[in-house]
Short mmCIF file of C-alpha atoms in Angstrom, two decimals:
data_model
loop_
_atom_site.label_atom_id
_atom_site.label_comp_id
_atom_site.label_asym_id
_atom_site.label_seq_id
_atom_site.Cartn_x
_atom_site.Cartn_y
_atom_site.Cartn_z
CA UNK A 3 -0.01 0.25 0.03
CA UNK A 4 1.12 3.52 -0.87
CA UNK A 5 2.65 5.41 1.97
CA UNK A 6 1.01 8.69 3.27
CA UNK A 7 3.09 11.79 1.55
CA UNK A 8 2.73 15.54 2.79
CA UNK A 9 -1.27 15.40 1.92
CA UNK A 10 -1.73 14.78 5.84
CA UNK A 11 1.50 16.87 7.05
CA UNK A 12 1.89 14.11 9.79
CA UNK A 13 5.36 13.20 11.35
CA UNK A 14 6.73 9.65 11.24
CA UNK A 15 7.01 7.90 14.57
CA UNK A 16 7.29 4.11 15.50
CA UNK A 17 4.07 2.55 17.09
CA UNK A 18 4.14 0.39 20.14
CA UNK A 19 2.25 -2.62 19.70
CA UNK A 20 -1.14 -2.24 21.84
CA UNK A 21 -2.69 -5.56 22.78
CA UNK A 22 -6.63 -6.13 22.82
CA UNK A 23 -7.77 -6.70 26.24
CA UNK A 24 -9.44 -10.11 26.90
CA UNK A 25 -13.33 -10.52 27.13
CA UNK A 26 -14.16 -8.72 23.96
CA UNK A 27 -17.45 -10.54 22.86
CA UNK A 28 -17.43 -12.34 19.52
CA UNK A 29 -19.45 -10.98 16.61
CA UNK A 30 -23.02 -11.54 16.95
CA UNK A 31 -24.47 -11.18 13.30
CA UNK A 32 -28.09 -10.85 13.54
CA UNK A 33 -29.59 -10.75 9.94
CA UNK A 34 -32.00 -7.88 9.09
CA UNK A 35 -34.44 -7.75 6.36
CA UNK A 36 -32.45 -7.18 2.90
CA UNK A 37 -32.36 -3.31 2.13
CA UNK A 38 -31.53 -1.26 -1.08
CA UNK A 39 -28.00 -0.59 0.04
CA UNK A 40 -25.59 -2.20 -2.02
CA UNK A 41 -28.19 -4.44 -3.86
CA UNK A 42 -27.96 -2.92 -7.42
CA UNK A 43 -24.77 -4.78 -8.24
CA UNK A 44 -26.33 -8.26 -7.46
CA UNK A 45 -28.41 -10.27 -9.85
CA UNK A 46 -32.02 -10.32 -8.81
CA UNK A 47 -31.75 -14.30 -8.32
CA UNK A 48 -29.24 -13.69 -5.71
CA UNK A 49 -31.14 -11.12 -3.25
CA UNK A 50 -32.11 -13.84 -1.03
CA UNK A 51 -28.37 -14.27 -0.08
CA UNK A 52 -27.89 -10.68 0.80
CA UNK A 53 -27.29 -10.32 4.74
CA UNK A 54 -27.17 -6.90 6.54
CA UNK A 55 -25.35 -6.74 9.89
CA UNK A 56 -24.35 -3.58 12.12
CA UNK A 57 -23.40 -5.71 15.39
CA UNK A 58 -19.56 -6.34 14.46
CA UNK A 59 -17.23 -5.73 17.29
CA UNK A 60 -15.42 -2.54 17.05
CA UNK A 61 -12.57 -1.95 19.18
CA UNK A 62 -12.07 1.97 19.37
CA UNK A 63 -9.94 4.27 21.47
CA UNK A 64 -8.14 7.59 21.77
CA UNK A 65 -4.24 7.86 20.76
CA UNK A 66 -2.09 10.69 21.22
CA UNK A 67 -1.63 12.15 17.39
CA UNK A 68 1.73 12.59 16.28
CA UNK A 69 3.12 16.01 15.25
CA UNK A 70 1.85 17.33 11.95
CA UNK A 71 3.62 19.96 9.64
CA UNK A 72 2.41 23.41 10.00
CA UNK A 73 4.75 25.64 8.18
CA UNK A 74 3.36 27.96 5.40
CA UNK A 75 -0.19 26.87 5.70
CA UNK A 76 -3.08 29.04 4.82
CA UNK A 77 -3.98 30.28 8.16
CA UNK A 78 -1.74 30.84 11.59
CA UNK A 79 -3.60 29.85 14.85
CA UNK A 80 -3.20 31.97 18.01
CA UNK A 81 -4.87 31.42 21.51
CA UNK A 82 -5.56 28.97 24.11
CA UNK A 83 -8.79 27.64 25.92
CA UNK A 84 -10.33 25.21 28.41
CA UNK A 85 -12.18 22.52 26.92
CA UNK A 86 -14.43 20.84 29.53
CA UNK A 87 -13.74 17.60 27.39
CA UNK A 88 -10.40 17.72 26.07
CA UNK A 89 -8.53 19.61 28.41
CA UNK A 90 -6.20 22.70 27.77
CA UNK A 91 -5.54 23.40 23.93
CA UNK A 92 -2.76 26.18 23.40
CA UNK A 93 -1.75 27.39 19.69
CA UNK A 94 1.45 29.45 19.20
CA UNK A 95 2.78 31.04 16.04
CA UNK A 96 6.22 31.96 14.58
CA UNK A 97 6.47 34.45 11.79
CA UNK A 98 9.18 36.41 9.89
CA UNK A 99 8.80 39.84 9.12
CA UNK A 100 10.06 41.39 6.01
CA UNK A 101 10.97 44.97 4.63
CA UNK A 102 8.31 46.90 2.66
CA UNK A 103 11.31 48.96 1.15
CA UNK A 104 14.85 49.19 1.62
CA UNK A 105 16.89 51.94 3.71
CA UNK A 106 13.81 53.64 4.85
CA UNK A 107 15.72 56.22 7.08
CA UNK A 108 17.93 57.50 4.12
CA UNK A 109 17.91 61.39 3.99
CA UNK A 110 16.58 61.42 7.63
CA UNK A 111 18.89 62.65 10.73
CA UNK A 112 18.33 59.80 13.08
CA UNK A 113 18.84 61.86 16.12
CA UNK A 114 15.67 63.97 15.22
CA UNK A 115 13.64 61.05 15.33
CA UNK A 116 11.18 60.31 18.00
CA UNK A 117 9.59 56.89 18.35
CA UNK A 118 5.90 57.20 18.96
CA UNK A 119 4.27 53.64 18.93
CA UNK A 120 5.05 50.05 17.36
CA UNK A 121 1.87 48.03 16.17
CA UNK A 122 1.67 44.32 15.05
CA UNK A 123 -1.74 44.17 13.03
CA UNK A 124 -3.11 40.45 12.13
CA UNK A 125 -6.00 40.14 10.08
CA UNK A 126 -8.86 38.01 11.59
CA UNK A 127 -10.01 35.02 9.41
CA UNK A 128 -14.05 34.75 9.59
CA UNK A 129 -13.52 31.65 11.60
CA UNK A 130 -12.42 31.14 15.04
CA UNK A 131 -12.83 28.20 17.40
CA UNK A 132 -14.19 28.58 21.17
CA UNK A 133 -14.87 31.85 22.68
CA UNK A 134 -13.83 35.30 21.76
CA UNK A 135 -13.07 35.88 25.51
CA UNK A 136 -10.25 38.18 26.86
CA UNK A 137 -6.65 36.89 26.65
CA UNK A 138 -3.00 38.09 27.26
CA UNK A 139 -0.94 38.26 24.37
CA UNK A 140 2.84 37.99 24.39
CA UNK A 141 5.35 38.73 21.78
CA UNK A 142 9.02 37.48 21.67
CA UNK A 143 11.76 38.10 19.47
CA UNK A 144 13.15 34.81 17.80
CA UNK A 145 16.92 34.42 18.13
CA UNK A 146 17.26 31.17 16.08
CA UNK A 147 17.35 30.97 11.96
CA UNK A 148 14.15 29.25 10.46
CA UNK A 149 13.53 28.99 6.86
CA UNK A 150 10.93 29.21 4.34
CA UNK A 151 9.89 26.18 2.53
CA UNK A 152 11.79 23.88 5.08
CA UNK A 153 9.43 21.72 7.25
CA UNK A 154 8.44 22.58 10.60
CA UNK A 155 6.24 20.46 12.75
CA UNK A 156 3.53 21.40 15.40
CA UNK A 157 5.86 19.88 18.49
CA UNK A 158 8.87 22.22 17.31
CA UNK A 159 10.00 25.32 18.62
CA UNK A 160 12.99 27.81 17.53
CA UNK A 161 14.91 29.50 20.20
CA UNK A 162 13.34 33.24 21.27
CA UNK A 163 14.35 35.76 23.81
CA UNK A 164 12.35 35.81 27.10
CA UNK A 165 11.56 39.37 27.00
CA UNK A 166 8.05 40.31 26.18
CA UNK A 167 7.74 42.64 23.86
CA UNK A 168 4.00 43.44 24.28
CA UNK A 169 3.54 46.88 25.83
CA UNK A 170 2.37 46.38 29.73
CA UNK A 171 -1.41 47.96 29.65
CA UNK A 172 -2.37 47.22 25.92
CA UNK A 173 -1.65 43.45 25.78
CA UNK A 174 -4.83 42.05 27.50
CA UNK A 175 -7.51 42.05 24.58
CA UNK A 176 -10.74 40.82 24.23
CA UNK A 177 -10.95 39.87 20.33
CA UNK A 178 -13.68 41.96 18.12
CA UNK A 179 -14.21 40.18 14.59
CA UNK A 180 -17.18 42.45 13.83
CA UNK A 181 -16.05 46.20 13.86
CA UNK A 182 -13.60 48.00 11.84
CA UNK A 183 -10.62 49.24 13.12
CA UNK A 184 -9.85 53.24 13.04
CA UNK A 185 -6.20 53.82 11.82
CA UNK A 186 -5.65 57.45 11.83
CA UNK A 187 -8.17 58.82 9.24
CA UNK A 188 -9.18 55.79 7.70
CA UNK A 189 -10.62 52.28 8.98
CA UNK A 190 -9.52 48.68 8.23
CA UNK A 191 -10.82 45.14 8.53
CA UNK A 192 -11.30 43.77 12.02
CA UNK A 193 -7.90 42.60 13.39
CA UNK A 194 -5.91 41.92 16.20
CA UNK A 195 -3.85 45.04 17.25
CA UNK A 196 -0.95 44.43 19.51
CA UNK A 197 0.85 47.63 20.91
CA UNK A 198 4.46 46.91 21.30
CA UNK A 199 7.15 48.56 23.33
CA UNK A 200 8.69 51.72 21.67
CA UNK A 201 12.18 50.82 23.22
CA UNK A 202 11.75 47.56 20.85
CA UNK A 203 11.11 50.10 17.95
CA UNK A 204 14.08 52.38 18.65
CA UNK A 205 16.59 49.23 19.09
CA UNK A 206 15.56 47.64 15.67
CA UNK A 207 14.71 50.85 13.55
CA UNK A 208 16.48 53.89 15.04
CA UNK A 209 19.65 52.11 16.16
CA UNK A 210 19.93 49.79 12.91
CA UNK A 211 20.16 53.02 10.51
CA UNK A 212 23.16 52.59 8.23
CA UNK A 213 24.45 49.21 9.28
CA UNK A 214 23.34 47.46 6.45
CA UNK A 215 20.62 45.53 8.05
CA UNK A 216 17.83 47.66 5.91
CA UNK A 217 19.54 46.95 2.68
CA UNK A 218 17.33 43.93 1.62
CA UNK A 219 14.71 42.09 3.06
CA UNK A 220 17.42 39.02 3.43
CA UNK A 221 19.57 41.18 5.36
CA UNK A 222 17.05 42.41 7.57
CA UNK A 223 15.72 38.76 8.21
CA UNK A 224 19.48 37.76 8.91
CA UNK A 225 19.34 40.44 11.62
CA UNK A 226 15.68 40.11 12.96
CA UNK A 227 14.55 36.67 12.71
CA UNK A 228 11.39 36.68 13.47
CA UNK A 229 8.51 37.07 16.02
CA UNK A 230 7.18 34.46 18.11
CA UNK A 231 3.67 34.89 19.82
CA UNK A 232 1.46 33.25 22.64
CA UNK A 233 -1.97 33.81 24.09
CA UNK A 234 -3.15 32.92 27.45
CA UNK A 235 -6.94 33.45 28.46
CA UNK A 236 -7.33 35.56 31.60
CA UNK A 237 -10.21 33.12 32.79
CA UNK A 238 -9.10 29.73 33.79
CA UNK A 239 -12.89 28.38 34.18
CA UNK A 240 -14.00 25.61 32.16
CA UNK A 241 -15.08 26.88 28.62
CA UNK A 242 -13.22 29.88 28.93
CA UNK A 243 -11.00 31.11 25.95
CA UNK A 244 -10.71 30.38 22.22
CA UNK A 245 -8.48 30.05 19.29
CA UNK A 246 -8.08 32.90 16.66
CA UNK A 247 -7.36 32.10 13.21
CA UNK A 248 -5.28 34.60 11.30
CA UNK A 249 -4.65 35.49 7.73
CA UNK A 250 -0.89 36.56 7.64
CA UNK A 251 -1.16 36.70 4.07
CA UNK A 252 -3.56 39.72 4.13
CA UNK A 253 -1.88 42.87 3.27
CA UNK A 254 -3.11 44.62 6.34
CA UNK A 255 -1.19 41.67 8.43
CA UNK A 256 2.04 43.70 9.40
CA UNK A 257 4.07 45.32 11.94
CA UNK A 258 4.12 49.33 11.74
CA UNK A 259 6.50 51.74 13.40
CA UNK A 260 5.08 55.19 13.96
CA UNK A 261 7.47 58.01 14.43
CA UNK A 262 8.09 61.75 14.16
CA UNK A 263 10.52 64.01 12.36
CA UNK A 264 11.20 66.74 14.83
CA UNK A 265 13.23 69.03 12.64
CA UNK A 266 10.59 69.03 9.92
CA UNK A 267 7.58 68.43 12.05
CA UNK A 268 6.50 65.30 10.17
CA UNK A 269 4.49 62.14 11.19
CA UNK A 270 6.12 59.35 9.71
CA UNK A 271 5.39 55.23 9.47
CA UNK A 272 6.97 52.45 8.06
CA UNK A 273 5.59 48.81 7.58
CA UNK A 274 7.28 45.68 7.97
CA UNK A 275 5.33 43.18 5.92
CA UNK A 276 4.47 39.41 5.96
CA UNK A 277 4.29 37.82 2.67
CA UNK A 278 4.68 34.45 0.64
CA UNK A 279 8.35 34.88 1.52
CA UNK A 280 8.25 34.93 5.00
CA UNK A 281 8.73 31.63 7.01
CA UNK A 282 5.93 30.88 9.60
CA UNK A 283 4.58 27.70 11.32
CA UNK A 284 2.42 26.91 14.19
CA UNK A 285 3.15 25.15 17.67
CA UNK A 286 0.36 23.05 19.29
CA UNK A 287 0.21 21.86 22.93
CA UNK A 288 -2.71 19.75 24.42
CA UNK A 289 -3.05 18.93 28.27
CA UNK A 290 -5.30 16.00 28.91
CA UNK A 291 -4.75 15.97 32.80
CA UNK A 292 -8.00 14.77 34.54
CA UNK A 293 -10.05 14.07 31.29
CA UNK A 294 -11.84 10.89 30.05
CA UNK A 295 -9.35 11.01 27.08
CA UNK A 296 -6.08 10.66 29.32
CA UNK A 297 -7.92 7.54 30.72
CA UNK A 298 -8.07 5.90 27.25
CA UNK A 299 -4.27 6.21 27.05
CA UNK A 300 -3.99 3.77 29.59
CA UNK A 301 -6.87 1.79 29.42
CA UNK A 302 -8.39 1.26 25.95
CA UNK A 303 -11.57 -0.25 27.32
CA UNK A 304 -12.69 3.39 28.44
CA UNK A 305 -13.24 3.65 24.44
CA UNK A 306 -16.51 1.74 24.74
CA UNK A 307 -18.32 4.61 25.97
CA UNK A 308 -16.91 7.55 23.68
CA UNK A 309 -14.08 8.12 21.62
CA UNK A 310 -12.36 11.47 20.47
CA UNK A 311 -10.98 13.21 17.24
CA UNK A 312 -9.46 16.49 17.40
CA UNK A 313 -7.65 18.59 14.82
CA UNK A 314 -4.55 20.78 15.63
CA UNK A 315 -2.29 17.57 16.32
CA UNK A 316 -4.42 16.44 19.36
CA UNK A 317 -5.91 12.90 19.30
CA UNK A 318 -7.01 10.37 16.97
CA UNK A 319 -9.21 7.35 17.27
CA UNK A 320 -7.59 3.84 16.83
CA UNK A 321 -9.99 1.06 15.39
CA UNK A 322 -9.94 -2.74 15.34
CA UNK A 323 -12.09 -5.32 14.20
CA UNK A 324 -10.79 -8.40 16.08
CA UNK A 325 -13.29 -10.81 15.00
CA UNK A 326 -13.84 -10.01 11.34
CA UNK A 327 -12.61 -13.11 9.97
CA UNK A 328 -15.48 -15.05 11.69
CA UNK A 329 -17.68 -14.15 8.80
CA UNK A 330 -15.78 -16.61 6.26
CA UNK A 331 -15.68 -19.27 8.83
CA UNK A 332 -19.06 -20.83 7.41
CA UNK A 333 -18.33 -20.20 3.96
CA UNK A 334 -17.35 -17.52 1.18
CA UNK A 335 -18.86 -13.97 0.98
CA UNK A 336 -18.90 -11.00 -1.17
CA UNK A 337 -18.79 -7.77 0.62
CA UNK A 338 -21.21 -5.51 -1.06
CA UNK A 339 -20.60 -2.17 1.09
CA UNK A 340 -19.10 -1.80 4.33
CA UNK A 341 -19.44 1.62 6.22
CA UNK A 342 -18.33 3.06 9.25
CA UNK A 343 -20.62 5.22 11.22
CA UNK A 344 -19.69 7.73 13.85
CA UNK A 345 -22.57 9.13 15.68
CA UNK A 346 -21.75 12.54 17.60
CA UNK A 347 -22.14 12.55 21.12
CA UNK A 348 -25.75 14.95 21.80
CA UNK A 349 -24.80 18.33 23.47
CA UNK A 350 -20.92 17.94 22.49
CA UNK A 351 -21.00 20.43 20.01
CA UNK A 352 -22.79 23.63 21.49
CA UNK A 353 -19.84 25.67 21.49
CA UNK A 354 -17.14 23.48 19.91
CA UNK A 355 -18.01 22.84 16.77
CA UNK A 356 -17.12 19.20 14.62
CA UNK A 357 -14.53 19.01 12.06
CA UNK A 358 -16.09 19.43 8.55
CA UNK A 359 -14.66 15.73 7.73
CA UNK A 360 -12.99 12.90 9.35
CA UNK A 361 -10.29 10.93 7.45
CA UNK A 362 -9.45 7.25 7.57
CA UNK A 363 -5.96 6.02 7.36
CA UNK A 364 -4.38 2.20 7.59
CA UNK A 365 -1.51 1.18 9.67
CA UNK A 366 1.27 -0.90 7.93
CA UNK A 367 3.37 -3.52 10.00
CA UNK A 368 5.99 -0.74 11.09
CA UNK A 369 3.24 1.53 12.71
CA UNK A 370 3.20 3.80 9.79
CA UNK A 371 0.08 5.29 8.41
CA UNK A 372 -0.77 4.45 4.76
CA UNK A 373 -3.73 4.98 2.54
CA UNK A 374 -6.43 2.07 2.50
CA UNK A 375 -7.79 0.63 -0.70
CA UNK A 376 -10.75 2.47 -0.63
CA UNK A 377 -9.11 5.85 -0.75
CA UNK A 378 -8.03 4.95 -4.38
CA UNK A 379 -11.75 4.72 -5.38
CA UNK A 380 -11.88 8.54 -4.90
CA UNK A 381 -13.24 11.16 -2.48
CA UNK A 382 -16.74 10.54 -3.14
CA UNK A 383 -16.34 6.97 -2.50
CA UNK A 384 -14.86 7.48 1.00
CA UNK A 385 -16.78 10.18 2.16
CA UNK A 386 -16.06 10.92 5.73
CA UNK A 387 -17.78 14.37 5.62
CA UNK A 388 -20.26 15.68 8.45
CA UNK A 389 -23.81 14.90 7.72
CA UNK A 390 -26.31 17.69 6.67
CA UNK A 391 -27.97 17.38 9.95
CA UNK A 392 -24.47 17.39 11.81
CA UNK A 393 -25.05 14.26 13.81
CA UNK A 394 -22.67 11.67 12.24
CA UNK A 395 -20.17 10.82 9.95
CA UNK A 396 -19.87 8.01 7.68
CA UNK A 397 -16.78 6.40 6.06
CA UNK A 398 -16.72 3.56 3.66
CA UNK A 399 -14.50 0.63 3.98
CA UNK A 400 -15.77 -1.86 1.50
CA UNK A 401 -12.45 -2.69 0.09
CA UNK A 402 -10.47 -2.75 2.94
CA UNK A 403 -12.91 -5.12 4.83
CA UNK A 404 -12.67 -7.34 1.51
CA UNK A 405 -8.86 -7.32 1.75
CA UNK A 406 -8.98 -8.22 5.57
CA UNK A 407 -11.33 -11.29 4.90
CA UNK A 408 -9.11 -12.63 2.13
CA UNK A 409 -5.67 -11.65 3.67
CA UNK A 410 -4.49 -9.45 1.22
CA UNK A 411 -4.21 -6.61 4.20
CA UNK A 412 -2.56 -7.17 7.59
CA UNK A 413 -4.92 -6.43 10.19
CA UNK A 414 -3.08 -3.76 12.07
CA UNK A 415 -6.22 -1.59 12.65
CA UNK A 416 -7.15 1.99 11.37
CA UNK A 417 -6.60 5.53 12.39
CA UNK A 418 -9.69 8.38 12.22
CA UNK A 419 -8.05 11.79 12.29
CA UNK A 420 -9.60 15.33 11.92
CA UNK A 421 -9.46 17.10 8.31
CA UNK A 422 -7.71 20.64 8.10
CA UNK A 423 -5.73 19.72 11.08
CA UNK A 424 -3.09 22.31 10.86
CA UNK A 425 -5.56 25.05 10.25
CA UNK A 426 -8.26 24.34 12.62
CA UNK A 427 -8.81 23.32 16.35
CA UNK A 428 -12.06 21.43 15.80
CA UNK A 429 -12.69 18.48 17.90
CA UNK A 430 -15.57 15.81 18.06
CA UNK A 431 -17.07 13.19 20.86
CA UNK A 432 -18.05 9.87 19.25
CA UNK A 433 -20.42 7.80 21.07
CA UNK A 434 -18.54 4.61 21.34
CA UNK A 435 -19.88 0.87 20.82
CA UNK A 436 -21.09 0.77 24.42
CA UNK A 437 -22.38 4.16 25.06
CA UNK A 438 -26.10 4.75 26.47
CA UNK A 439 -27.12 6.61 23.39
CA UNK A 440 -29.50 5.00 21.11
CA UNK A 441 -26.87 5.56 18.02
CA UNK A 442 -23.59 4.39 18.46
CA UNK A 443 -20.21 3.48 16.54
CA UNK A 444 -20.77 0.68 14.31
CA UNK A 445 -19.88 -1.21 11.25
CA UNK A 446 -22.81 -1.48 8.71
CA UNK A 447 -22.06 -4.52 6.43
CA UNK A 448 -23.78 -5.80 3.57
CA UNK A 449 -22.63 -8.95 2.34
CA UNK A 450 -23.62 -12.07 -0.16
CA UNK A 451 -23.11 -15.52 0.46
CA UNK A 452 -22.24 -17.91 -2.12
#
């Protein structure tokens, strides 16, 4: 089977074998009246041999996600929140800033210049995750080189200075994504507007005049290696905080220094831009202490009640069908259709929206993630999209189940992961096989005996 490439932006790591606990009940294949599903390919005279079952034993439990690749993606994530189900989620960002013009102080006497303010502006995307609660923002100067187009992952840091550049008294902000922001005589798109220390502006702008650091963007990046941003909600109550989705490629995402030329009584400004030549990546953190998810890491039977899938390199669900080969013990069968159904736990998406799509991945003998046979049938075949009523996901595994029964594929399990994991923080709670809910995680299997 084909190894997964950068499509899913996930790092490789060896997988420690997880053994099934004893006591799992054997599959009980109750027969149901034949349905239209999958029968259109069957000759009419064979319809009496069609069986539909949904009682296959499915072992499922949460697994800590590997790191995923987060450099130069369409959105940058910044913020933190206290998820009552998933614990503490944190997202941080790194980015270069570049020159909008070379040698901006040419013709000016630095001794006549006075720094007014330094502002970092980051344009909001239309979406965010969690609540738009008050958060305390911090900005740090990066001290280690990082390079555009080189791979950077969600568990990586580059070195940065410990001095917080955010101006005290201006760094505690309640994000406002609806109102345009007045800037001088103009108003611009809603954006996160962070005031930085004037001394920082003097250090990198006035003090570097004539040193060559402003001769080109490359020279400036060599001198000033970038910014690192973090944010923490001011409230520690469960449900507080959120993650902002930021569009760093927007022309209004930039750092601006405002200064005065006292000799000519001029008020001036200079923009440091963020563009496609700017290296940038996200760092994600998750703390599951005290959650049901943490219990599943040490006791996989906890997945019988609920299982979990989370973007931003959080958790994924591992699935096994320990008794699937019992279906061929009494004779040959042909799989017409096999579909995994993931019903969403009621009330779990009121504040925290589920991912738009779930993806399924196979696991090879080395523990590496691979495509399963169904994925080569095309996107519409596999599905995995959130249903129109927002209550479930369905993923087709017809060819995979066939290969398991015929021995063409090793039974190393499957992973269920969130789509858009590098640019979103969405998560979902799924009803486990033994949940008290009416709709449970299940494999709906339609086959013909022959």
